[in-house]
Tab-separated table of C-alpha atoms and ligand atoms in Angstrom:
chain	number	residue	atom	x	y	z
A	195	UNK	CA	187.375	167.815	67.010
A	196	UNK	CA	187.790	171.084	65.845
A	197	UNK	CA	185.251	171.928	62.950
A	198	UNK	CA	187.637	174.390	61.775
A	199	UNK	CA	191.349	174.677	61.814
A	200	UNK	CA	193.554	177.102	60.191
A	201	UNK	CA	197.485	175.777	60.255
A	202	UNK	CA	200.129	178.183	60.301
A	203	UNK	CA	197.475	179.923	57.030
A	204	UNK	CA	198.949	182.722	55.370
A	205	UNK	CA	197.717	184.764	52.291
A	206	UNK	CA	199.715	187.408	49.769
A	207	UNK	CA	199.280	188.891	46.685
A	208	UNK	CA	202.695	190.040	45.627
A	209	UNK	CA	204.030	192.202	47.684
A	210	UNK	CA	200.640	192.521	49.854
A	211	UNK	CA	200.492	190.395	52.950
A	212	UNK	CA	197.078	190.094	53.002
A	213	UNK	CA	196.985	187.373	56.155
A	214	UNK	CA	200.251	187.123	58.086
A	215	UNK	CA	200.107	182.810	58.819
A	216	UNK	CA	197.640	182.657	61.572
A	217	UNK	CA	196.283	179.831	63.721
A	218	UNK	CA	192.957	179.070	64.571
A	219	UNK	CA	190.720	176.525	65.769
A	220	UNK	CA	186.966	176.515	66.130
A	221	UNK	CA	184.768	173.868	67.808
A	222	UNK	CA	181.646	172.248	67.020
A	223	UNK	CA	178.916	174.122	68.061
A	224	UNK	CA	180.435	177.156	68.010
A	225	UNK	CA	179.970	180.605	66.931
A	226	UNK	CA	183.124	182.691	66.048
A	227	UNK	CA	183.415	186.201	64.922
A	228	UNK	CA	185.950	187.693	62.770
A	229	UNK	CA	186.438	190.976	63.739
A	230	UNK	CA	188.762	194.044	62.413
A	231	UNK	CA	188.991	197.406	60.731
A	232	UNK	CA	188.304	197.477	56.852
A	233	UNK	CA	191.072	195.670	54.948
A	234	UNK	CA	192.695	193.971	57.984
A	235	UNK	CA	191.764	190.428	56.607
A	236	UNK	CA	188.631	188.985	57.706
A	237	UNK	CA	187.400	188.086	54.500
A	238	UNK	CA	190.632	186.739	53.359
A	239	UNK	CA	190.269	184.611	56.220
A	240	UNK	CA	186.941	183.457	55.913
A	241	UNK	CA	187.991	182.324	51.872
A	242	UNK	CA	190.160	180.483	52.700
A	243	UNK	CA	188.018	178.252	55.177
A	244	UNK	CA	185.611	178.469	52.273
A	245	UNK	CA	188.087	177.306	49.517
A	246	UNK	CA	187.064	180.421	47.274
A	247	UNK	CA	191.088	181.025	47.784
A	248	UNK	CA	194.088	178.703	48.364
A	249	UNK	CA	196.304	179.805	51.194
A	250	UNK	CA	200.350	180.614	49.612
A	251	UNK	CA	201.307	178.863	52.894
A	252	UNK	CA	199.969	176.504	56.152
A	253	UNK	CA	197.152	174.503	55.820
A	254	UNK	CA	193.131	174.574	55.881
A	255	UNK	CA	191.474	171.300	57.992
A	256	UNK	CA	187.601	170.829	58.061
A	257	UNK	CA	185.674	168.182	60.374
A	258	UNK	CA	189.797	167.565	61.230
A	259	UNK	CA	190.390	166.198	57.201
A	260	UNK	CA	192.751	168.559	55.243
A	261	UNK	CA	190.526	170.349	52.768
A	262	UNK	CA	193.483	172.354	51.904
A	263	UNK	CA	193.086	171.477	48.080
A	264	UNK	CA	189.298	170.541	48.192
A	265	UNK	CA	187.303	172.595	46.042
A	266	UNK	CA	184.458	175.178	47.754
A	267	UNK	CA	181.538	172.663	47.095
A	268	UNK	CA	183.142	169.500	48.596
A	269	UNK	CA	183.813	171.168	52.479
A	270	UNK	CA	180.266	170.967	53.352
A	271	UNK	CA	179.912	174.369	53.819
A	272	UNK	CA	176.893	176.802	53.926
A	273	UNK	CA	177.661	180.652	52.669
A	274	UNK	CA	175.736	183.872	52.874
A	275	UNK	CA	177.074	187.149	51.289
A	276	UNK	CA	176.261	190.882	51.922
A	277	UNK	CA	174.570	190.973	48.764
A	278	UNK	CA	172.423	187.736	49.459
A	279	UNK	CA	171.832	187.491	45.297
A	280	UNK	CA	168.486	185.505	45.427
A	281	UNK	CA	167.005	184.497	41.271
A	282	UNK	CA	165.184	187.091	41.251
A	283	UNK	CA	162.505	184.834	38.544
A	284	UNK	CA	161.670	182.194	40.680
A	285	UNK	CA	159.940	182.299	43.738
A	286	UNK	CA	160.702	181.858	47.060
A	287	UNK	CA	160.190	178.356	47.144
A	288	UNK	CA	161.929	177.670	44.559
A	289	UNK	CA	164.771	180.077	46.129
A	290	UNK	CA	165.619	177.992	48.960
A	291	UNK	CA	164.380	174.611	47.144
A	292	UNK	CA	167.578	175.474	44.601
A	293	UNK	CA	170.366	173.716	46.781
A	294	UNK	CA	168.446	170.595	47.099
A	295	UNK	CA	167.545	170.412	43.494
A	296	UNK	CA	171.212	170.122	42.759
A	297	UNK	CA	171.634	167.248	45.072
A	298	UNK	CA	169.079	165.619	43.441
A	299	UNK	CA	166.376	165.810	46.783
A	300	UNK	CA	162.881	163.788	46.439
A	301	UNK	CA	160.402	166.128	45.380
A	302	UNK	CA	158.347	165.365	48.406
A	303	UNK	CA	161.370	165.634	50.766
A	304	UNK	CA	161.938	168.980	49.235
A	305	UNK	CA	158.356	170.179	50.498
A	306	UNK	CA	158.838	169.649	53.649
A	307	UNK	CA	162.651	170.446	54.577
A	308	UNK	CA	161.728	173.971	52.425
A	309	UNK	CA	158.691	174.432	54.637
A	310	UNK	CA	160.497	173.854	57.563
A	311	UNK	CA	162.953	176.534	57.317
A	312	UNK	CA	160.965	179.272	56.067
A	313	UNK	CA	159.114	178.691	59.547
A	314	UNK	CA	162.026	178.439	61.475
A	315	UNK	CA	163.152	182.365	59.490
A	316	UNK	CA	160.089	183.121	60.303
A	317	UNK	CA	158.473	183.034	56.694
A	318	UNK	CA	156.373	180.654	56.339
A	319	UNK	CA	153.749	182.756	54.084
A	320	UNK	CA	155.738	184.141	51.589
A	321	UNK	CA	157.160	180.890	49.403
A	322	UNK	CA	154.997	181.931	46.449
A	323	UNK	CA	156.071	185.290	45.971
A	324	UNK	CA	159.398	186.394	44.144
A	325	UNK	CA	161.778	188.038	45.736
A	326	UNK	CA	161.294	191.670	45.166
A	327	UNK	CA	158.079	191.313	46.785
A	328	UNK	CA	159.679	191.085	50.010
A	329	UNK	CA	161.827	193.471	52.147
A	330	UNK	CA	165.765	193.785	52.212
A	331	UNK	CA	165.605	191.947	55.916
A	332	UNK	CA	163.247	189.199	54.478
A	333	UNK	CA	165.628	188.652	51.341
A	334	UNK	CA	168.192	188.191	53.750
A	335	UNK	CA	165.939	185.812	56.111
A	336	UNK	CA	165.406	183.953	52.805
A	337	UNK	CA	169.260	183.758	51.797
A	338	UNK	CA	169.464	181.908	55.073
A	339	UNK	CA	166.765	179.776	54.853
A	340	UNK	CA	168.648	178.823	51.432
A	341	UNK	CA	171.992	178.395	53.062
A	342	UNK	CA	170.461	175.946	56.458
A	343	UNK	CA	168.006	173.910	54.081
A	344	UNK	CA	170.656	171.555	53.179
A	345	UNK	CA	172.028	171.369	56.394
A	346	UNK	CA	175.225	172.306	56.473
A	347	UNK	CA	177.608	171.592	59.376
A	348	UNK	CA	179.031	175.077	59.222
A	349	UNK	CA	177.956	178.170	57.916
A	350	UNK	CA	180.474	180.547	57.044
A	351	UNK	CA	178.600	184.822	56.721
A	352	UNK	CA	180.701	187.704	55.398
A	353	UNK	CA	178.930	190.938	57.089
A	354	UNK	CA	175.413	189.340	55.777
A	355	UNK	CA	173.273	191.994	58.103
A	356	UNK	CA	175.620	194.938	57.054
A	357	UNK	CA	173.373	196.730	54.124
A	358	UNK	CA	170.203	196.656	56.344
A	359	UNK	CA	169.084	199.834	59.172
A	360	UNK	CA	169.849	199.196	62.248
A	361	UNK	CA	166.467	197.955	64.045
A	362	UNK	CA	166.476	195.090	61.383
A	363	UNK	CA	169.733	194.395	62.089
A	364	UNK	CA	170.060	194.375	65.770
A	365	UNK	CA	166.316	192.021	64.852
A	366	UNK	CA	168.307	189.522	62.732
A	367	UNK	CA	170.942	189.223	65.548
A	368	UNK	CA	168.888	187.999	67.584
A	369	UNK	CA	167.439	185.089	65.140
A	370	UNK	CA	170.701	183.938	63.943
A	371	UNK	CA	172.058	183.253	67.565
A	372	UNK	CA	168.341	181.566	67.944
A	373	UNK	CA	168.955	179.147	64.672
A	374	UNK	CA	172.314	179.057	65.541
A	375	UNK	CA	171.279	177.927	69.319
A	376	UNK	CA	168.325	176.053	67.390
A	377	UNK	CA	170.552	173.984	65.297
A	378	UNK	CA	173.658	173.834	67.049
A	379	UNK	CA	175.686	174.944	63.723
A	380	UNK	CA	179.030	176.255	64.020
A	381	UNK	CA	179.116	179.608	63.052
A	382	UNK	CA	182.141	181.654	61.043
A	383	UNK	CA	180.801	185.128	61.056
A	384	UNK	CA	182.440	187.991	59.782
A	385	UNK	CA	181.391	191.681	60.799
A	386	UNK	CA	183.404	195.280	61.176
A	387	UNK	CA	180.556	196.164	63.728
A	388	UNK	CA	182.030	195.607	67.083
A	389	UNK	CA	178.287	195.729	69.199
A	390	UNK	CA	177.121	193.083	66.841
A	391	UNK	CA	180.105	190.990	67.408
A	392	UNK	CA	180.092	191.495	71.077
A	393	UNK	CA	176.341	190.622	71.650
A	394	UNK	CA	176.663	187.424	68.829
A	395	UNK	CA	179.709	185.358	69.430
A	396	UNK	CA	180.761	182.498	71.981
A	397	UNK	CA	184.582	183.478	71.199
A	398	UNK	CA	185.427	186.965	69.310
A	399	UNK	CA	188.658	186.766	66.952
A	400	UNK	CA	190.202	190.471	66.155
A	401	UNK	CA	192.194	191.681	63.475
A	402	UNK	CA	194.478	193.686	62.810
A	403	UNK	CA	196.546	194.206	59.253
A	404	UNK	CA	196.662	190.428	58.699
A	405	UNK	CA	197.007	189.113	61.876
A	406	UNK	CA	195.280	187.707	65.293
A	407	UNK	CA	195.815	190.698	67.546
A	408	UNK	CA	193.650	189.088	70.578
A	409	UNK	CA	190.573	186.539	70.467
A	410	UNK	CA	188.773	185.032	73.716
A	411	UNK	CA	185.138	185.559	74.478
A	412	UNK	CA	183.201	188.931	74.522
A	413	UNK	CA	183.373	189.926	78.107
A	414	UNK	CA	187.009	189.068	78.012
A	415	UNK	CA	187.565	191.486	74.769
A	416	UNK	CA	185.813	193.912	76.202
A	417	UNK	CA	186.928	194.176	80.083
A	418	UNK	CA	190.824	192.580	79.463
A	419	UNK	CA	191.658	194.391	76.543
A	420	UNK	CA	195.702	193.098	75.352
A	421	UNK	CA	196.468	196.150	73.679
A	422	UNK	CA	195.714	199.818	72.543
A	423	UNK	CA	194.016	198.923	69.450
A	424	UNK	CA	191.601	196.355	71.567
A	425	UNK	CA	190.617	198.326	73.889
A	426	UNK	CA	189.630	201.176	71.526
A	427	UNK	CA	188.071	198.899	68.649
A	428	UNK	CA	185.658	196.860	71.095
A	429	UNK	CA	183.698	199.459	72.640
A	430	UNK	CA	185.164	203.374	73.767
A	431	UNK	CA	187.621	204.311	76.292
A	432	UNK	CA	189.272	206.736	78.305
A	433	UNK	CA	193.736	205.869	76.861
A	434	UNK	CA	196.123	208.359	79.236
A	435	UNK	CA	199.456	208.505	78.331
A	436	UNK	CA	200.813	207.505	81.803
A	437	UNK	CA	204.383	206.804	84.188
A	438	UNK	CA	204.524	203.855	86.646
A	439	UNK	CA	205.461	205.099	89.901
A	440	UNK	CA	207.313	203.044	92.842
A	441	UNK	CA	204.132	202.240	94.309
A	442	UNK	CA	202.729	200.500	91.252
A	443	UNK	CA	200.179	203.420	90.716
A	444	UNK	CA	200.188	205.350	87.998
A	445	UNK	CA	201.064	208.956	87.106
A	446	UNK	CA	198.871	210.494	84.238
A	447	UNK	CA	199.480	213.332	82.239
A	448	UNK	CA	197.754	216.106	84.015
A	449	UNK	CA	199.730	215.212	86.997
A	450	UNK	CA	196.685	213.168	88.448
A	451	UNK	CA	197.981	210.014	90.321
A	452	UNK	CA	195.730	206.683	90.146
A	453	UNK	CA	196.076	203.241	91.365
A	454	UNK	CA	196.193	200.440	88.642
A	455	UNK	CA	195.955	197.357	88.017
A	456	UNK	CA	199.166	195.399	89.040
A	457	UNK	CA	200.229	193.853	85.560
A	458	UNK	CA	204.043	192.553	85.343
A	459	UNK	CA	205.385	194.572	82.651
A	460	UNK	CA	204.450	198.065	84.305
A	461	UNK	CA	207.751	197.832	86.032
A	462	UNK	CA	208.572	201.508	87.543
A	463	UNK	CA	209.355	204.073	85.026
A	464	UNK	CA	207.451	202.406	82.370
A	465	UNK	CA	205.344	204.888	80.143
A	466	UNK	CA	202.389	203.287	79.784
A	467	UNK	CA	198.621	203.927	78.606
A	468	UNK	CA	196.161	203.380	81.472
A	469	UNK	CA	192.153	202.559	80.276
A	470	UNK	CA	189.095	203.334	81.839
A	471	UNK	CA	185.611	201.986	80.548
A	472	UNK	CA	183.654	205.303	80.527
A	473	UNK	CA	180.863	203.185	82.491
A	474	UNK	CA	183.451	202.698	85.087
A	475	UNK	CA	183.800	206.289	85.980
A	476	UNK	CA	181.666	207.669	88.321
A	477	UNK	CA	179.928	210.872	88.620
A	478	UNK	CA	180.048	211.855	92.642
A	479	UNK	CA	176.570	213.855	93.434
A	480	UNK	CA	176.366	215.639	97.194
A	481	UNK	CA	175.443	212.840	99.532
A	482	UNK	CA	177.333	209.501	97.944
A	483	UNK	CA	179.824	207.370	99.299
A	484	UNK	CA	182.578	207.931	97.420
A	485	UNK	CA	184.885	205.401	100.083
A	486	UNK	CA	184.868	202.364	97.398
A	487	UNK	CA	186.344	204.242	94.886
A	488	UNK	CA	189.940	204.339	95.732
A	489	UNK	CA	190.927	207.071	92.420
A	490	UNK	CA	189.120	210.054	92.387
A	491	UNK	CA	189.442	213.844	90.585
A	492	UNK	CA	188.512	217.040	90.343
A	493	UNK	CA	187.414	218.856	87.170
A	494	UNK	CA	185.080	220.994	85.126
A	495	UNK	CA	182.083	219.537	83.048
A	496	UNK	CA	181.917	220.375	79.425
A	497	UNK	CA	179.353	218.586	77.482
A	498	UNK	CA	176.568	216.084	78.071
A	499	UNK	CA	175.399	213.970	75.837
A	500	UNK	CA	171.756	212.169	75.802
A	501	UNK	CA	172.053	208.707	73.739
A	502	UNK	CA	168.839	207.425	74.800
A	503	UNK	CA	169.836	205.040	77.356
A	504	UNK	CA	172.802	205.985	78.427
A	505	UNK	CA	173.818	209.684	79.218
A	506	UNK	CA	177.613	210.341	78.425
A	507	UNK	CA	179.349	213.105	80.441
A	508	UNK	CA	182.391	215.041	78.926
A	509	UNK	CA	184.788	216.321	82.255
A	510	UNK	CA	187.611	218.413	81.728
A	511	UNK	CA	190.991	217.842	83.931
A	512	UNK	CA	193.806	220.374	84.960
A	513	UNK	CA	196.140	220.449	82.100
A	514	UNK	CA	193.193	219.401	79.334
A	515	UNK	CA	192.743	216.117	79.748
A	516	UNK	CA	189.240	215.310	79.161
A	517	UNK	CA	187.315	211.811	80.919
A	518	UNK	CA	184.251	210.066	79.517
A	519	UNK	CA	182.172	209.366	82.053
A	520	UNK	CA	179.170	207.012	81.440
A	521	UNK	CA	176.081	206.653	82.971
A	522	UNK	CA	172.598	204.849	82.654
A	523	UNK	CA	169.689	207.865	82.040
A	524	UNK	CA	167.234	207.993	84.834
A	525	UNK	CA	164.746	210.527	85.182
A	526	UNK	CA	165.091	212.809	87.796
A	527	UNK	CA	168.957	211.987	88.055
A	528	UNK	CA	170.259	216.022	88.281
A	529	UNK	CA	172.552	216.620	84.870
A	530	UNK	CA	175.476	218.679	84.787
A	531	UNK	CA	175.945	221.923	83.274
A	532	UNK	CA	178.576	222.790	81.995
A	533	UNK	CA	180.811	224.708	83.869
A	534	UNK	CA	180.131	223.328	86.920
A	535	UNK	CA	182.621	221.364	89.221
A	536	UNK	CA	182.497	217.728	89.069
A	537	UNK	CA	184.496	214.823	91.083
A	538	UNK	CA	184.559	211.528	89.392
A	539	UNK	CA	186.534	208.182	91.352
A	540	UNK	CA	186.634	204.614	89.369
A	541	UNK	CA	188.413	201.741	91.040
A	542	UNK	CA	191.908	200.952	90.681
A	543	UNK	CA	190.923	197.395	89.408
A	544	UNK	CA	188.661	198.969	86.881
A	545	UNK	CA	191.974	200.756	85.422
A	546	UNK	CA	193.596	199.008	82.953
A	547	UNK	CA	197.699	199.936	82.062
A	548	UNK	CA	198.479	198.481	78.363
A	549	UNK	CA	201.878	198.704	76.474
A	550	UNK	CA	202.592	201.687	74.959
A	551	UNK	CA	203.420	199.920	71.487
A	552	UNK	CA	201.825	196.067	70.951
A	553	UNK	CA	200.199	194.397	73.442
A	554	UNK	CA	200.325	192.420	76.650
A	555	UNK	CA	202.113	188.856	75.611
A	556	UNK	CA	200.929	185.494	77.200
B	887	ADP	N1	192.631	189.775	45.512
B	887	ADP	C1	193.224	190.422	46.027
B	887	ADP	N2	194.794	191.275	45.595
B	887	ADP	C2	195.606	192.005	46.021
B	887	ADP	N3	195.300	192.478	47.249
B	887	ADP	C3	193.938	191.464	47.958
B	887	ADP	C4	193.025	191.162	46.994
B	887	ADP	N4	192.306	190.481	48.487
B	887	ADP	C5	192.550	191.416	49.312
B	887	ADP	N5	193.669	191.940	49.224
B	887	ADP	C6	194.568	192.569	50.438
B	887	ADP	O1	194.090	192.066	51.387
B	887	ADP	C7	194.073	192.700	52.904
B	887	ADP	C8	192.732	192.217	53.831
B	887	ADP	O2	192.134	192.135	52.866
B	887	ADP	P1	190.029	191.835	53.245
B	887	ADP	O3	190.129	190.269	53.822
B	887	ADP	O4	189.450	191.879	52.030
B	887	ADP	O5	190.245	192.445	53.949
B	887	ADP	P2	188.626	192.844	55.141
B	887	ADP	O6	187.381	191.571	54.321
B	887	ADP	O7	189.068	192.761	56.583
B	887	ADP	O8	188.130	194.095	55.164
B	887	ADP	C9	193.383	193.784	51.702
B	887	ADP	O9	194.769	195.009	52.143
B	887	ADP	C10	193.550	194.651	50.655
B	887	ADP	O10	193.353	194.930	49.951
B	888	MG	MG1	184.995	192.135	53.916
């Protein structure tokens, strides 16, 4: 049974459509991320589910029951926001105990439960401190503890790690995943950060201008985007204008012809885009066997960026088309010098045709 279901639910404010009619089903124990640029409707969708706002059209179901008119505190949901708002004058213990006190839980049980969840978020030693005596990351973990202490069956989070620095954010991502796995809670998570979405989710729902652009598991979203928008939003990509030839290959702007993955919509003469992920483009060095790559082009190196574990090469083809090739950084591997001739190669299966406008339906 779906824990959360939106049925043709939408929200408008006067002339502004914050969310067009959408259908969404979240299964028990699933970790679903709502991803999209600012203003795409993520918060609106989450708030419809939370009951913070009412849909203009459609229905909201929680655990199989129509909850469209159920107030937020009767929906059995937990919420964690970006500004986690702990109560400053209360100790951490009292902050976490608060939802239990509201529910008139007996004192003994409160003690047990608070100790348990503080353990879960790896903060057993801070119960007597005040929020200001903790770091931002620790406060965020307390907010999470306060949310899970009363065993909500669903947790909603709106950019909960937005205020943390990169290292702390990555640490918290792993911790949220662990808690999700340990407690088997259904989680609905909002972020505009594609990497965060790819790391954490069972399923990603990509929003574009108040509509669901595409949804699916992370690897599918990454390797089989159905539109330029999805390809572009999830990771970096090489995207070129191209035309399909009668043999099914595509000619791109530089004049180079390449084999592409067959797609039903890509009939001869179709003007479209061709997308190749930078990590699928191989820099051919002396002695490399290039025969397993059917697509090969020559260009000149213009720049190289070392980003820690990966390295990005910018290579220019005959008429200004630039290709980004990404390799793992390895000591001893020869770098490219600007101006040097470079041969690049990649597989037809990694060359995805995409519609110039809109998306592949179905
Ligand atoms: N209370 C409101 N009144 C008018 N427009 C709103 C209101 N809330 C949101 N919107 C508009 O709806 C769209 C989606 O907003 P939101 O769901 O907050 O996006 P996101 O969370 O993806 O950044 C935006 O264009 C936003 O300006
Ligand atoms: Mg938002």
